[in-house]
Amino acid sequence: MNYGFTGDGVDLDACTASIRRGSKSFHIASLLLPRGTRQAAHALYAFCRHSDDLIDDQARRPDALLRLRQRLDRIYEGMPCDHACDRAFERIVSGHSIPKTIPLSLLDGFAMDMVDRRYRSIAEVKQYAARVASTVGLMMSLVMRTGDAWTLARAADLGLAMQLTNIARDVGEDARNGRLYLPLDWLRNAGIEGDAFLRDPRFTPALAGVVKRLLDEADRHYLLGHAGIARLPAGCRHAIRTAALTYQDIGRCIAQNGYDSVSQRARTTLLRKLSLVLRASRPVILCPDRVAMAASAPADPSVARLVAAAADAFALAERQRVATESQGSQIERVTSILMDLHRRRIEDRRVRRLQRWQKVAHLG
């Protein structure tokens, strides 16, 4: 079965080059996907990466976000702009019934970055993570033709976990760029004033406690995400599990560094990544109480609206597919009956001709 992309080879090559340059971890994981799904994933990543780069560019035009929204409008109108990633992404959204609200939410997350917003609580941090990361997880799930609400919620959990890990890893780098994603209430409880930290980013044991708390929250979502991987198509599980374990390992490196993400940056070596690829070939074993907890877990409030939109779009597409196949089956049955009648008429004419010849021969 082909799960995805059948577009122009030049566009696909450009998209593949984008993921190879932008994320070695995701590129390695994507190589484990079935060919069609891998190509669709590259197209999806390329559009998201291109959009993110435009927003992060210090020389960006003031109307960069507006222009991205206009490009997205054209994609959903079936008339993408002359960019390889736009053309490829248009094929993905039309071929996999991705509702527009999901990539729009991704752009909303980029808008939050543009204003250097502060986040008062972990709930607000996760609202941001839902937009910039869970949206990608939801689109990937739809690309893999998996769209029931529970599995979509678990895909969104993986997105939340990975983004929380990103935030934990980049505390110092973000602060030096004037950005702060850690929950302000957690910082206050640890005796850290957000603006003072931004003026002079320094690692302290108190900050380590905040980073650890963030990674603990990420681990809770990783657990839920791993439970959901079992619902994905068998050929896709290894790749998604590889991506999840690779990001979890970043958290492990941060912990080994004493949760110091200010004076050092956690990194995973290529050899370590390859070992995780091997480990990911087998399911992550969860204890029974955690399996039961995951089975009944609702979507996180930060992603509930997006999960519902994705599930509704998938259900509608499935109903349309079944109706089309049913209509096609009915047409095939009618066609078969007509062809059978036609064959019978031909056979009846042949028999009558033969009978006439035999009668003539007998009279002669």
PDB file of N, CA, C and O in Angstrom, residues 46-78:
ATOM      1  N   ALA A  46       9.347  19.731   4.771  1.00  0.00           N
ATOM      2  CA  ALA A  46       9.937  20.831   3.999  1.00  0.00           C
ATOM      3  C   ALA A  46       9.101  22.101   4.123  1.00  0.00           C
ATOM      4  O   ALA A  46       9.645  23.199   4.307  1.00  0.00           O
ATOM      5  N   PHE A  47       7.782  21.964   4.031  1.00  0.00           N
ATOM      6  CA  PHE A  47       6.938  23.160   4.151  1.00  0.00           C
ATOM      7  C   PHE A  47       7.033  23.750   5.553  1.00  0.00           C
ATOM      8  O   PHE A  47       7.155  24.971   5.717  1.00  0.00           O
ATOM      9  N   CYS A  48       6.987  22.882   6.572  1.00  0.00           N
ATOM     10  CA  CYS A  48       7.056  23.370   7.956  1.00  0.00           C
ATOM     11  C   CYS A  48       8.410  24.024   8.228  1.00  0.00           C
ATOM     12  O   CYS A  48       8.484  25.093   8.854  1.00  0.00           O
ATOM     13  N   ARG A  49       9.482  23.412   7.753  1.00  0.00           N
ATOM     14  CA  ARG A  49      10.820  23.945   7.979  1.00  0.00           C
ATOM     15  C   ARG A  49      11.004  25.272   7.242  1.00  0.00           C
ATOM     16  O   ARG A  49      11.568  26.238   7.801  1.00  0.00           O
ATOM     17  N   HIS A  50      10.560  25.314   6.009  1.00  0.00           N
ATOM     18  CA  HIS A  50      10.679  26.543   5.222  1.00  0.00           C
ATOM     19  C   HIS A  50       9.932  27.695   5.911  1.00  0.00           C
ATOM     20  O   HIS A  50      10.454  28.812   6.015  1.00  0.00           O
ATOM     21  N   SER A  51       8.753  27.419   6.408  1.00  0.00           N
ATOM     22  CA  SER A  51       7.965  28.447   7.095  1.00  0.00           C
ATOM     23  C   SER A  51       8.671  28.917   8.357  1.00  0.00           C
ATOM     24  O   SER A  51       8.748  30.128   8.639  1.00  0.00           O
ATOM     25  N   ASP A  52       9.196  27.963   9.121  1.00  0.00           N
ATOM     26  CA  ASP A  52       9.904  28.302  10.364  1.00  0.00           C
ATOM     27  C   ASP A  52      11.135  29.153  10.078  1.00  0.00           C
ATOM     28  O   ASP A  52      11.412  30.138  10.783  1.00  0.00           O
ATOM     29  N   ASP A  53      11.869  28.787   9.032  1.00  0.00           N
ATOM     30  CA  ASP A  53      13.075  29.548   8.685  1.00  0.00           C
ATOM     31  C   ASP A  53      12.737  30.979   8.277  1.00  0.00           C
ATOM     32  O   ASP A  53      13.471  31.926   8.608  1.00  0.00           O
ATOM     33  N   LEU A  54      11.631  31.150   7.563  1.00  0.00           N
ATOM     34  CA  LEU A  54      11.228  32.505   7.173  1.00  0.00           C
ATOM     35  C   LEU A  54      10.938  33.371   8.394  1.00  0.00           C
ATOM     36  O   LEU A  54      11.303  34.547   8.439  1.00  0.00           O
ATOM     37  N   ILE A  55      10.289  32.774   9.392  1.00  0.00           N
ATOM     38  CA  ILE A  55       9.936  33.535  10.594  1.00  0.00           C
ATOM     39  C   ILE A  55      11.179  33.819  11.436  1.00  0.00           C
ATOM     40  O   ILE A  55      11.325  34.901  12.025  1.00  0.00           O
ATOM     41  N   ASP A  56      12.118  32.863  11.494  1.00  0.00           N
ATOM     42  CA  ASP A  56      13.326  33.035  12.322  1.00  0.00           C
ATOM     43  C   ASP A  56      14.362  33.951  11.669  1.00  0.00           C
ATOM     44  O   ASP A  56      15.273  34.427  12.357  1.00  0.00           O
ATOM     45  N   ASP A  57      14.241  34.182  10.384  1.00  0.00           N
ATOM     46  CA  ASP A  57      15.228  35.001   9.672  1.00  0.00           C
ATOM     47  C   ASP A  57      15.210  36.440  10.210  1.00  0.00           C
ATOM     48  O   ASP A  57      14.177  37.116  10.183  1.00  0.00           O
ATOM     49  N   GLN A  58      16.348  36.879  10.715  1.00  0.00           N
ATOM     50  CA  GLN A  58      16.421  38.227  11.282  1.00  0.00           C
ATOM     51  C   GLN A  58      16.147  39.300  10.229  1.00  0.00           C
ATOM     52  O   GLN A  58      15.729  40.422  10.554  1.00  0.00           O
ATOM     53  N   ALA A  59      16.365  38.965   8.965  1.00  0.00           N
ATOM     54  CA  ALA A  59      16.138  39.934   7.888  1.00  0.00           C
ATOM     55  C   ALA A  59      14.764  39.743   7.238  1.00  0.00           C
ATOM     56  O   ALA A  59      14.524  40.198   6.126  1.00  0.00           O
ATOM     57  N   ARG A  60      13.878  39.047   7.933  1.00  0.00           N
ATOM     58  CA  ARG A  60      12.567  38.755   7.355  1.00  0.00           C
ATOM     59  C   ARG A  60      11.781  40.039   7.073  1.00  0.00           C
ATOM     60  O   ARG A  60      11.941  41.050   7.761  1.00  0.00           O
ATOM     61  N   ARG A  61      10.917  39.955   6.091  1.00  0.00           N
ATOM     62  CA  ARG A  61      10.029  41.074   5.792  1.00  0.00           C
ATOM     63  C   ARG A  61       8.970  41.202   6.892  1.00  0.00           C
ATOM     64  O   ARG A  61       8.572  40.197   7.495  1.00  0.00           O
ATOM     65  N   PRO A  62       8.494  42.400   7.168  1.00  0.00           N
ATOM     66  CA  PRO A  62       7.479  42.581   8.207  1.00  0.00           C
ATOM     67  C   PRO A  62       6.199  41.790   7.943  1.00  0.00           C
ATOM     68  O   PRO A  62       5.489  41.417   8.873  1.00  0.00           O
ATOM     69  N   ASP A  63       5.938  41.528   6.655  1.00  0.00           N
ATOM     70  CA  ASP A  63       4.710  40.818   6.310  1.00  0.00           C
ATOM     71  C   ASP A  63       4.952  39.324   6.060  1.00  0.00           C
ATOM     72  O   ASP A  63       4.160  38.666   5.376  1.00  0.00           O
ATOM     73  N   ALA A  64       6.033  38.779   6.630  1.00  0.00           N
ATOM     74  CA  ALA A  64       6.398  37.380   6.372  1.00  0.00           C
ATOM     75  C   ALA A  64       5.271  36.421   6.754  1.00  0.00           C
ATOM     76  O   ALA A  64       4.939  35.497   5.996  1.00  0.00           O
ATOM     77  N   LEU A  65       4.672  36.640   7.920  1.00  0.00           N
ATOM     78  CA  LEU A  65       3.616  35.740   8.376  1.00  0.00           C
ATOM     79  C   LEU A  65       2.372  35.875   7.498  1.00  0.00           C
ATOM     80  O   LEU A  65       1.731  34.871   7.146  1.00  0.00           O
ATOM     81  N   LEU A  66       2.039  37.102   7.126  1.00  0.00           N
ATOM     82  CA  LEU A  66       0.891  37.322   6.248  1.00  0.00           C
ATOM     83  C   LEU A  66       1.091  36.604   4.922  1.00  0.00           C
ATOM     84  O   LEU A  66       0.171  35.969   4.388  1.00  0.00           O
ATOM     85  N   ARG A  67       2.306  36.697   4.379  1.00  0.00           N
ATOM     86  CA  ARG A  67       2.586  36.045   3.108  1.00  0.00           C
ATOM     87  C   ARG A  67       2.502  34.521   3.237  1.00  0.00           C
ATOM     88  O   ARG A  67       2.041  33.841   2.307  1.00  0.00           O
ATOM     89  N   LEU A  68       2.917  33.973   4.386  1.00  0.00           N
ATOM     90  CA  LEU A  68       2.783  32.533   4.601  1.00  0.00           C
ATOM     91  C   LEU A  68       1.308  32.125   4.645  1.00  0.00           C
ATOM     92  O   LEU A  68       0.921  31.082   4.105  1.00  0.00           O
ATOM     93  N   ARG A  69       0.497  32.941   5.299  1.00  0.00           N
ATOM     94  CA  ARG A  69      -0.938  32.637   5.346  1.00  0.00           C
ATOM     95  C   ARG A  69      -1.541  32.686   3.937  1.00  0.00           C
ATOM     96  O   ARG A  69      -2.396  31.847   3.587  1.00  0.00           O
ATOM     97  N   GLN A  70      -1.116  33.638   3.142  1.00  0.00           N
ATOM     98  CA  GLN A  70      -1.613  33.726   1.772  1.00  0.00           C
ATOM     99  C   GLN A  70      -1.167  32.522   0.944  1.00  0.00           C
ATOM    100  O   GLN A  70      -1.943  31.995   0.131  1.00  0.00           O
ATOM    101  N   ARG A  71       0.055  32.086   1.162  1.00  0.00           N
ATOM    102  CA  ARG A  71       0.538  30.895   0.459  1.00  0.00           C
ATOM    103  C   ARG A  71      -0.267  29.665   0.873  1.00  0.00           C
ATOM    104  O   ARG A  71      -0.587  28.808   0.034  1.00  0.00           O
ATOM    105  N   LEU A  72      -0.601  29.580   2.165  1.00  0.00           N
ATOM    106  CA  LEU A  72      -1.401  28.451   2.629  1.00  0.00           C
ATOM    107  C   LEU A  72      -2.802  28.497   2.006  1.00  0.00           C
ATOM    108  O   LEU A  72      -3.359  27.450   1.636  1.00  0.00           O
ATOM    109  N   ASP A  73      -3.363  29.698   1.883  1.00  0.00           N
ATOM    110  CA  ASP A  73      -4.660  29.841   1.214  1.00  0.00           C
ATOM    111  C   ASP A  73      -4.591  29.272  -0.201  1.00  0.00           C
ATOM    112  O   ASP A  73      -5.485  28.528  -0.641  1.00  0.00           O
ATOM    113  N   ARG A  74      -3.539  29.613  -0.916  1.00  0.00           N
ATOM    114  CA  ARG A  74      -3.399  29.153  -2.298  1.00  0.00           C
ATOM    115  C   ARG A  74      -3.211  27.643  -2.355  1.00  0.00           C
ATOM    116  O   ARG A  74      -3.699  26.976  -3.280  1.00  0.00           O
ATOM    117  N   ILE A  75      -2.504  27.097  -1.374  1.00  0.00           N
ATOM    118  CA  ILE A  75      -2.331  25.644  -1.312  1.00  0.00           C
ATOM    119  C   ILE A  75      -3.685  24.956  -1.193  1.00  0.00           C
ATOM    120  O   ILE A  75      -3.981  23.978  -1.892  1.00  0.00           O
ATOM    121  N   TYR A  76      -4.539  25.471  -0.330  1.00  0.00           N
ATOM    122  CA  TYR A  76      -5.850  24.844  -0.126  1.00  0.00           C
ATOM    123  C   TYR A  76      -6.835  25.169  -1.243  1.00  0.00           C
ATOM    124  O   TYR A  76      -7.891  24.542  -1.329  1.00  0.00           O
ATOM    125  N   GLU A  77      -6.506  26.131  -2.081  1.00  0.00           N
ATOM    126  CA  GLU A  77      -7.305  26.405  -3.278  1.00  0.00           C
ATOM    127  C   GLU A  77      -6.818  25.583  -4.471  1.00  0.00           C
ATOM    128  O   GLU A  77      -7.388  25.659  -5.567  1.00  0.00           O
ATOM    129  N   GLY A  78      -5.752  24.783  -4.245  1.00  0.00           N
ATOM    130  CA  GLY A  78      -5.209  23.969  -5.326  1.00  0.00           C
ATOM    131  C   GLY A  78      -4.355  24.732  -6.301  1.00  0.00           C
ATOM    132  O   GLY A  78      -4.080  24.241  -7.406  1.00  0.00           O
TER     133      GLY A  78
END
